Every structure is written in C-alpha cells, then in structure tokens.
Amino acid sequence: MCLLSILSVSTLLSLIIQDCIPPLNGLPSTYILFPPILFTYGALSLRFVHMLALAAFTGFFTDLSAFQVVSGTIEIGIGWSIVAYSMLGTLMQYIRDKILLREFWWPHSLLSAMCTFSLLSLHYVVIALHRDGISFNVNVLWRVCVPTVTSCLLFPVIGIPFTLLETILLPRKLG
C-alpha cells in the first residue's frame, strides 16, 4: 500500500512536471511522458489488485490531462487510458510471473517503451477516428516514437531510485 501511495503521488507530480518541460529541441512538438514509466514500474512491483488501482488512478489523470473538446465533440473521453493501462498492466503482471525480471534491467525498459507506444498509438487512433480517419505522416511518427524511445532510456533513471526506495520501505522477506 505504501508503494502504491508513493507511485500515485509521483504520477500526479510527473503530470505537472511533464507539462513544464519544453518540447525537445529540433523535434516537432515532441515531449516526454512520465506516467507510463511510473506505471510500468508499479505494474512490475505491485500485486495485481494494487496494480489495477494504480491503472485506474494513472489512467484517470492521464485522460484528464489529455481531455480535449473540438467543435463541441469530445475526442478522447475519460476511461480509454484506464482500460489501456489495465490491459497493459495485466500483460506485464503475466510477463513478470512467467519470466523472472528481477535479474535483468533491460526488459523493464522495453516494457516501459511498449506501454508508452501503446498509449500514444491508442490516443492517435481515437482522435483520428473522430476526425477524418487514420493517416500516417512524419509528424505522427515523431510524436509517437520519440516519447517511446525516451521512456525506454529514462526507465533506469527513474526506476533505480524507486527500487532503492522500495528496498528501504518494503524489505522483502526471505523464505
């Protein structure tokens, strides 16, 4: 429960911080997404019930931050990210249980990138279906791929302090 509370507060703070960070230089309107990174860490560390609570919390606030109304029509409603985070978290829980991820660090980064890519792709598809339809161009590719790569690279930077915090607050019992 303690780790869930810490991750929830960190998610709220990360939404504020990511809005304060300017777009990456030289790249057309690209940005860094922190909530998928934090959620990935939580999905791999928490029990299933707590992961679902984190998925609902993270998805709700992600949807609130991405909520937009264009010409009187809601493009991304509240609830899409909750479903996406829940499905991705369930997949990560399954992977965590089948493959012992504690011995390696790189699968965590790849799962963080998968989470970011899935969420951004879902948001794009939902918006595109409300507008003219799906059309791929270079700008869409940059807006999906750059945050995906940065989440893969930032996961160790964000995950290591949380791992240290978890070992201090919640020592694992042997045996």
Coordinates of C-alpha atoms in Angstrom, one line a residue:
M1 CA 0.0 0.0 0.0
C2 CA 2.9 2.3 0.8
L3 CA 4.4 1.9 -2.7
L4 CA 1.0 2.4 -4.3
S5 CA 0.7 5.7 -2.5
I6 CA 4.2 6.8 -3.4
L7 CA 3.6 5.9 -7.1
S8 CA 0.2 7.7 -7.1
V9 CA 1.7 10.9 -5.8
S10 CA 4.6 10.6 -8.1
T11 CA 2.2 10.2 -11.1
L12 CA 0.4 13.4 -10.2
L13 CA 3.7 15.2 -9.8
S14 CA 5.0 13.8 -13.1
L15 CA 2.0 15.1 -15.0
I16 CA 2.8 18.6 -13.7
I17 CA 6.5 18.3 -14.4
Q18 CA 6.0 16.9 -18.0
D19 CA 3.8 20.0 -18.8
C20 CA 6.6 22.3 -17.6
I21 CA 9.3 20.7 -19.7
P22 CA 9.5 22.4 -23.1
P23 CA 9.4 20.3 -26.3
L24 CA 12.7 18.6 -27.2
N25 CA 14.9 20.9 -29.4
G26 CA 14.8 20.3 -33.1
L27 CA 12.0 17.8 -33.0
P28 CA 8.5 18.8 -34.0
S29 CA 6.3 19.1 -30.9
T30 CA 7.7 16.0 -29.1
Y31 CA 7.6 15.6 -25.4
I32 CA 8.4 13.2 -22.6
L33 CA 5.7 11.1 -20.9
F34 CA 6.5 10.1 -17.3
P35 CA 3.2 8.4 -16.2
P36 CA 3.8 5.3 -18.4
I37 CA 7.3 4.9 -16.9
L38 CA 6.0 5.1 -13.4
F39 CA 3.1 2.8 -14.2
T40 CA 5.4 0.2 -15.7
Y41 CA 7.5 0.2 -12.5
G42 CA 4.3 -0.2 -10.5
A43 CA 2.9 -2.9 -12.7
L44 CA 6.1 -4.9 -12.2
S45 CA 6.4 -4.3 -8.5
L46 CA 2.8 -4.3 -7.1
R47 CA 0.4 -7.1 -6.5
F48 CA -2.4 -7.4 -9.1
V49 CA -5.1 -5.6 -7.1
H50 CA -2.8 -2.7 -6.4
M51 CA -1.7 -2.6 -10.0
L52 CA -5.4 -2.3 -11.0
A53 CA -5.8 0.6 -8.6
L54 CA -2.7 2.3 -10.0
A55 CA -4.0 1.7 -13.5
A56 CA -7.4 3.4 -12.7
F57 CA -5.6 6.3 -10.9
T58 CA -3.0 6.8 -13.7
G59 CA -5.5 6.3 -16.5
F60 CA -8.0 8.8 -15.0
F61 CA -5.4 11.5 -14.5
T62 CA -3.8 10.8 -17.9
D63 CA -7.3 11.2 -19.5
L64 CA -7.9 14.4 -17.6
S65 CA -4.6 15.8 -18.9
A66 CA -5.4 14.8 -22.5
F67 CA -9.1 15.7 -22.4
Q68 CA -10.0 17.9 -25.4
V69 CA -13.2 19.1 -26.9
V70 CA -13.0 20.2 -30.6
S71 CA -16.1 21.7 -32.2
G72 CA -18.3 20.6 -29.3
T73 CA -17.2 17.0 -29.6
I74 CA -15.1 15.1 -27.0
E75 CA -12.2 13.5 -28.9
I76 CA -10.7 11.4 -26.1
G77 CA -13.1 10.6 -23.3
I78 CA -12.3 9.7 -19.8
G79 CA -11.8 6.0 -19.5
W80 CA -9.8 5.0 -22.5
S81 CA -6.5 5.2 -20.7
I82 CA -7.9 3.3 -17.7
V83 CA -8.7 0.4 -19.9
A84 CA -5.4 0.6 -21.7
Y85 CA -3.4 0.8 -18.5
S86 CA -5.4 -2.1 -17.0
M87 CA -4.7 -4.3 -20.1
L88 CA -1.0 -3.4 -20.3
G89 CA -0.6 -3.9 -16.5
T90 CA -2.2 -7.4 -16.7
L91 CA 0.2 -8.3 -19.5
M92 CA 3.1 -7.0 -17.5
Q93 CA 2.0 -9.0 -14.5
Y94 CA 1.8 -12.1 -16.6
I95 CA 5.3 -11.5 -18.0
R96 CA 6.6 -10.7 -14.6
D97 CA 5.3 -14.0 -13.2
K98 CA 6.5 -16.1 -16.2
I99 CA 9.9 -14.5 -16.6
L100 CA 11.9 -13.6 -13.6
L101 CA 12.6 -10.0 -14.4
R102 CA 14.4 -9.2 -11.2
E103 CA 17.7 -10.5 -12.6
F104 CA 17.8 -8.2 -15.6
W105 CA 17.1 -4.5 -16.1
W106 CA 16.6 -4.2 -19.8
P107 CA 13.1 -5.9 -20.0
H108 CA 11.8 -3.2 -17.7
S109 CA 12.9 -0.5 -20.2
L110 CA 11.4 -2.4 -23.1
L111 CA 8.1 -2.8 -21.3
S112 CA 8.1 0.9 -20.5
A113 CA 8.6 1.7 -24.2
M114 CA 5.8 -0.7 -25.1
C115 CA 3.4 0.9 -22.6
T116 CA 4.2 4.4 -23.9
F117 CA 3.9 3.3 -27.6
S118 CA 0.6 1.6 -26.9
L119 CA -0.9 4.6 -25.1
L120 CA 0.2 7.1 -27.7
S121 CA -1.0 4.9 -30.5
L122 CA -4.4 4.4 -28.8
H123 CA -4.8 8.2 -28.4
Y124 CA -3.8 8.8 -32.0
V125 CA -6.3 6.1 -33.3
V126 CA -9.2 7.5 -31.1
I127 CA -8.5 11.1 -32.3
A128 CA -8.1 10.0 -35.9
L129 CA -11.4 8.1 -35.8
H130 CA -13.2 11.2 -34.5
R131 CA -11.7 13.3 -37.3
D132 CA -11.1 12.4 -40.9
G133 CA -9.6 8.9 -40.4
I134 CA -6.3 7.4 -39.9
S135 CA -3.4 8.8 -41.9
F136 CA 0.2 8.4 -41.1
N137 CA 2.8 11.1 -41.7
V138 CA 6.2 12.0 -40.3
N139 CA 4.8 14.3 -37.6
V140 CA 2.7 11.4 -36.2
L141 CA 5.7 9.1 -36.3
W142 CA 7.8 11.7 -34.3
R143 CA 5.0 12.2 -31.8
V144 CA 4.8 8.5 -31.1
C145 CA 8.3 7.2 -31.5
V146 CA 10.4 9.9 -29.7
P147 CA 8.4 9.6 -26.4
T148 CA 8.7 5.8 -26.8
V149 CA 12.5 5.9 -27.1
T150 CA 12.9 8.5 -24.3
S151 CA 10.7 6.3 -22.0
C152 CA 13.0 3.4 -22.7
L153 CA 16.1 5.4 -22.0
L154 CA 14.6 7.1 -18.9
F155 CA 13.3 4.0 -17.2
P156 CA 16.6 3.1 -15.5
V157 CA 17.0 6.7 -14.3
I158 CA 13.5 6.7 -12.8
G159 CA 13.4 3.0 -11.8
I160 CA 16.6 2.9 -9.8
P161 CA 15.5 5.5 -7.2
F162 CA 12.2 3.8 -6.8
T163 CA 13.9 0.4 -6.4
L164 CA 16.1 1.9 -3.7
L165 CA 13.0 3.4 -2.0
E166 CA 11.2 0.2 -2.2
T167 CA 14.0 -1.8 -0.6
I168 CA 14.2 0.7 2.2
L169 CA 10.5 1.0 2.8
L170 CA 9.4 -2.6 2.0
P171 CA 12.2 -5.1 2.6
R172 CA 11.4 -8.5 1.0
K173 CA 11.1 -11.4 3.4
L174 CA 13.3 -14.3 2.6
G175 CA 11.9 -17.8 2.8

